[in-house]
Amino acid sequence: NVNSISVLILAYLFGSIPTAVWIGQAFFNIDVREYGSGNAGATNTFRVLGKKAGIPVMLLDILKGWTATNLAYMIGLATTGPVGSLPFTNFQLALGIAAVMGHLFPVFAGFRGGKGIATLFGMILAVNLPSALLCVSVFIAVLLITRYVSLGSIMAGFMYPIGVTFIFPTYIKSVIIYGMCMCVLILVTHQKNIERLIRGKESKVNFFKKKEV
Ligand code: G3P
């Protein structure tokens, strides 16, 4: 119905807020898409502008996914689903996906956005908290061991469908299917990173310096 379509559009617009681009332009007079990996996401903001910009971008991007996914609940279109509680309706999943699409293809930034990791994380935080925490643990472990953010994102992406199916099972078919699609989406958005990883050219995080090497 009309209500659901308007809320979906709202979720897309919400996801479209290009935090990395706007924070870079407003406070540093820099479009992060012209530097580093060229990605309008938290990782590249950390890389180009340091943690002062990276942390707010990361938090706001997570918030975008979380809020969009909970929009239906907030405005009374769904009775289930605030803050990681199950069951989740397909409509709520669709809202999260709309926000992720906004992040990837932002109407407010020429449709050149990010790779969706922080926004997807916000979304899965809203859908299934234990599995989201499992993913973040995998992400941090891979990042600490390899110093590749992209590899951490990809491994966390693999962990989500495993988490919602076997470790903290939701028994909700749409959540499991969503998890698998999310994993594929991450592989698609990280194609260039995967190529660089294979060639040994992916940039590593240097935890002891402000910028990456
Ligand atoms: O969050 C995206 C991350 O996995 C990779 O970002 O800038 O290194 O391509 P980037």
Short mmCIF file of C-alpha atoms and ligand atoms in Angstrom, two decimals:
data_model
loop_
_atom_site.label_atom_id
_atom_site.label_comp_id
_atom_site.label_asym_id
_atom_site.label_seq_id
_atom_site.Cartn_x
_atom_site.Cartn_y
_atom_site.Cartn_z
CA ASN A 1 0.00 0.00 0.00
CA VAL A 2 0.87 3.67 -0.22
CA ASN A 3 2.06 3.81 3.38
CA SER A 4 4.53 0.99 2.93
CA ILE A 5 5.89 2.48 -0.30
CA SER A 6 6.39 5.90 1.34
CA VAL A 7 8.23 4.28 4.25
CA LEU A 8 10.43 2.32 1.86
CA ILE A 9 11.29 5.53 0.01
CA LEU A 10 12.01 7.19 3.35
CA ALA A 11 14.37 4.32 4.28
CA TYR A 12 16.15 4.69 0.92
CA LEU A 13 16.50 8.47 1.46
CA PHE A 14 17.80 7.85 4.94
CA GLY A 15 20.40 5.41 3.64
CA SER A 16 21.27 7.94 0.92
CA ILE A 17 22.62 10.45 3.43
CA PRO A 18 26.27 10.41 2.29
CA THR A 19 27.90 10.89 5.68
CA ALA A 20 31.45 10.27 4.44
CA VAL A 21 31.08 12.78 1.60
CA TRP A 22 29.29 15.44 3.63
CA ILE A 23 31.53 15.23 6.70
CA GLY A 24 34.62 15.31 4.48
CA GLN A 25 33.36 18.29 2.52
CA ALA A 26 31.98 20.22 5.48
CA PHE A 27 34.90 19.88 7.89
CA PHE A 28 37.93 19.10 5.70
CA ASN A 29 36.94 20.51 2.33
CA ILE A 30 37.70 17.09 0.82
CA ASP A 31 35.60 14.58 -1.09
CA VAL A 32 36.92 11.26 0.25
CA ARG A 33 35.92 9.63 -3.05
CA GLU A 34 38.85 11.37 -4.70
CA TYR A 35 41.40 9.73 -2.38
CA GLY A 36 42.39 6.33 -1.02
CA SER A 37 40.13 3.55 -2.25
CA GLY A 38 37.68 6.11 -3.64
CA ASN A 39 34.94 4.64 -1.48
CA ALA A 40 32.45 6.84 0.38
CA GLY A 41 32.55 4.78 3.54
CA ALA A 42 33.88 4.76 7.07
CA THR A 43 37.06 2.82 6.21
CA ASN A 44 38.14 5.25 3.52
CA THR A 45 37.25 8.20 5.75
CA PHE A 46 39.54 6.77 8.45
CA ARG A 47 42.19 6.25 5.79
CA VAL A 48 41.97 9.74 4.27
CA LEU A 49 40.89 11.93 7.18
CA GLY A 50 41.74 9.96 10.33
CA LYS A 51 39.61 8.93 13.25
CA LYS A 52 38.09 12.35 13.96
CA ALA A 53 36.06 11.93 10.79
CA GLY A 54 36.11 8.13 10.56
CA ILE A 55 34.43 7.45 13.90
CA PRO A 56 31.41 9.76 13.32
CA VAL A 57 30.98 8.41 9.76
CA MET A 58 31.07 4.82 11.04
CA LEU A 59 28.59 5.50 13.84
CA LEU A 60 26.20 7.48 11.62
CA ASP A 61 26.30 4.82 8.89
CA ILE A 62 25.52 2.11 11.45
CA LEU A 63 22.70 4.29 12.78
CA LYS A 64 21.26 4.69 9.26
CA GLY A 65 20.86 0.93 8.85
CA TRP A 66 19.54 0.41 12.36
CA THR A 67 17.02 3.26 12.20
CA ALA A 68 15.74 2.37 8.72
CA THR A 69 15.22 -1.23 9.74
CA ASN A 70 13.29 -0.13 12.81
CA LEU A 71 11.29 2.54 10.94
CA ALA A 72 8.21 0.33 10.57
CA TYR A 73 8.22 -0.34 14.29
CA MET A 74 8.81 3.31 15.15
CA ILE A 75 5.86 4.56 13.13
CA GLY A 76 3.54 1.75 14.11
CA LEU A 77 3.52 -0.24 10.86
CA ALA A 78 4.91 -3.30 12.64
CA THR A 79 4.49 -4.60 16.14
CA THR A 80 7.66 -6.68 16.20
CA GLY A 81 11.30 -6.02 15.83
CA PRO A 82 12.86 -3.25 17.92
CA VAL A 83 16.52 -3.71 18.80
CA GLY A 84 17.43 -7.20 17.73
CA SER A 85 14.23 -8.89 18.80
CA LEU A 86 12.61 -11.52 16.65
CA PRO A 87 10.47 -12.29 14.74
CA PHE A 88 11.12 -9.88 11.94
CA THR A 89 8.77 -9.27 9.07
CA ASN A 90 9.81 -9.26 5.43
CA PHE A 91 8.79 -5.61 5.32
CA GLN A 92 11.30 -4.72 8.01
CA LEU A 93 14.03 -6.54 6.08
CA ALA A 94 12.98 -4.63 2.96
CA LEU A 95 13.39 -1.34 4.83
CA GLY A 96 16.94 -2.23 5.85
CA ILE A 97 17.74 -3.26 2.28
CA ALA A 98 16.30 0.04 1.00
CA ALA A 99 18.66 1.92 3.32
CA VAL A 100 21.62 -0.17 2.18
CA MET A 101 20.70 0.57 -1.45
CA GLY A 102 20.59 4.26 -0.51
CA HIS A 103 24.08 3.96 0.98
CA LEU A 104 25.40 2.20 -2.13
CA PHE A 105 23.61 4.51 -4.60
CA PRO A 106 22.93 7.77 -2.74
CA VAL A 107 20.58 10.16 -4.48
CA PHE A 108 22.26 13.02 -2.57
CA ALA A 109 25.77 12.22 -3.85
CA GLY A 110 25.47 11.39 -7.53
CA PHE A 111 24.68 7.73 -6.80
CA ARG A 112 28.33 7.07 -5.91
CA GLY A 113 28.29 5.77 -2.35
CA GLY A 114 29.96 3.18 -0.17
CA LYS A 115 30.17 -0.60 0.10
CA GLY A 116 27.46 -0.91 2.71
CA ILE A 117 29.30 -2.60 5.57
CA ALA A 118 28.45 -0.18 8.39
CA THR A 119 24.85 0.22 7.18
CA LEU A 120 24.45 -3.56 6.84
CA PHE A 121 25.85 -3.93 10.34
CA GLY A 122 23.25 -1.46 11.66
CA MET A 123 20.59 -3.46 9.89
CA ILE A 124 21.64 -6.83 11.31
CA LEU A 125 21.98 -5.28 14.76
CA ALA A 126 18.27 -4.53 14.48
CA VAL A 127 17.39 -7.94 13.05
CA ASN A 128 19.38 -10.33 15.18
CA LEU A 129 21.66 -8.92 17.84
CA PRO A 130 23.61 -12.11 18.77
CA SER A 131 24.49 -12.87 15.14
CA ALA A 132 25.45 -9.24 14.58
CA LEU A 133 27.83 -9.41 17.55
CA LEU A 134 29.25 -12.66 16.21
CA CYS A 135 29.94 -10.92 12.88
CA VAL A 136 31.61 -7.97 14.55
CA SER A 137 33.84 -10.34 16.54
CA VAL A 138 34.89 -12.09 13.32
CA PHE A 139 35.48 -8.69 11.68
CA ILE A 140 37.70 -7.50 14.56
CA ALA A 141 39.61 -10.79 14.74
CA VAL A 142 40.35 -10.82 10.98
CA LEU A 143 41.27 -7.13 11.07
CA LEU A 144 43.68 -7.58 13.98
CA ILE A 145 45.30 -10.65 12.44
CA THR A 146 45.55 -9.53 8.80
CA ARG A 147 45.13 -5.72 9.05
CA TYR A 148 42.78 -5.87 6.04
CA VAL A 149 39.43 -4.15 6.69
CA SER A 150 37.97 -5.55 3.48
CA LEU A 151 38.85 -9.13 4.37
CA GLY A 152 37.28 -8.60 7.80
CA SER A 153 34.10 -7.32 6.10
CA ILE A 154 33.99 -10.31 3.72
CA MET A 155 34.57 -12.87 6.50
CA ALA A 156 31.94 -11.20 8.68
CA GLY A 157 29.59 -11.36 5.69
CA PHE A 158 30.14 -15.13 5.46
CA MET A 159 29.57 -15.49 9.18
CA TYR A 160 26.11 -13.89 9.15
CA PRO A 161 24.18 -16.60 7.26
CA ILE A 162 26.05 -19.23 9.30
CA GLY A 163 25.12 -17.35 12.49
CA VAL A 164 21.41 -16.98 11.75
CA THR A 165 21.14 -20.56 10.49
CA PHE A 166 23.25 -22.60 12.92
CA ILE A 167 24.68 -20.65 15.84
CA PHE A 168 21.81 -18.37 16.88
CA PRO A 169 19.12 -19.88 14.64
CA THR A 170 16.22 -17.59 13.83
CA TYR A 171 14.18 -20.30 12.03
CA ILE A 172 12.86 -17.51 9.83
CA LYS A 173 13.33 -18.40 6.19
CA SER A 174 13.42 -14.80 4.95
CA VAL A 175 16.17 -13.87 7.46
CA ILE A 176 18.27 -16.84 6.33
CA ILE A 177 17.75 -16.01 2.65
CA TYR A 178 18.51 -12.37 3.41
CA GLY A 179 21.74 -13.46 5.14
CA MET A 180 22.87 -15.36 2.06
CA CYS A 181 22.04 -12.43 -0.23
CA MET A 182 23.92 -10.08 2.08
CA CYS A 183 26.98 -12.28 1.82
CA VAL A 184 26.78 -12.18 -2.00
CA LEU A 185 26.21 -8.42 -1.97
CA ILE A 186 29.38 -7.92 0.10
CA LEU A 187 31.35 -10.02 -2.38
CA VAL A 188 29.98 -7.87 -5.21
CA THR A 189 30.72 -4.52 -3.53
CA HIS A 190 34.22 -5.75 -2.60
CA GLN A 191 35.21 -6.99 -6.06
CA LYS A 192 38.07 -4.52 -6.39
CA ASN A 193 39.26 -5.28 -2.87
CA ILE A 194 39.24 -9.01 -3.67
CA GLU A 195 41.32 -8.39 -6.80
CA ARG A 196 43.77 -6.31 -4.76
CA LEU A 197 43.90 -8.94 -2.00
CA ILE A 198 44.76 -11.62 -4.57
CA ARG A 199 47.47 -9.43 -6.09
CA GLY A 200 48.80 -8.55 -2.62
CA LYS A 201 48.03 -4.86 -3.27
CA GLU A 202 45.26 -4.23 -0.73
CA SER A 203 46.12 -1.50 1.78
CA LYS A 204 46.62 -2.56 5.37
CA VAL A 205 45.62 -0.63 8.45
CA ASN A 206 48.47 0.66 10.52
CA PHE A 207 47.10 0.72 14.04
CA PHE A 208 49.94 2.82 15.37
CA LYS A 209 49.75 5.67 12.92
CA LYS A 210 46.98 8.06 12.01
CA LYS A 211 46.91 6.92 8.40
CA GLU A 212 47.25 3.59 6.65
CA VAL A 213 50.43 2.49 4.89
O1 G3P B 1 33.78 -0.94 4.72
C1 G3P B 1 34.28 -1.15 3.46
C2 G3P B 1 35.58 -1.90 3.61
O2 G3P B 1 35.31 -3.28 3.75
C3 G3P B 1 36.53 -1.67 2.49
O3 G3P B 1 36.67 -0.29 2.27
O4 G3P B 1 37.81 1.73 1.44
O5 G3P B 1 39.14 -0.33 1.91
O6 G3P B 1 37.62 -0.26 -0.03
P1 G3P B 1 37.86 0.25 1.35
#
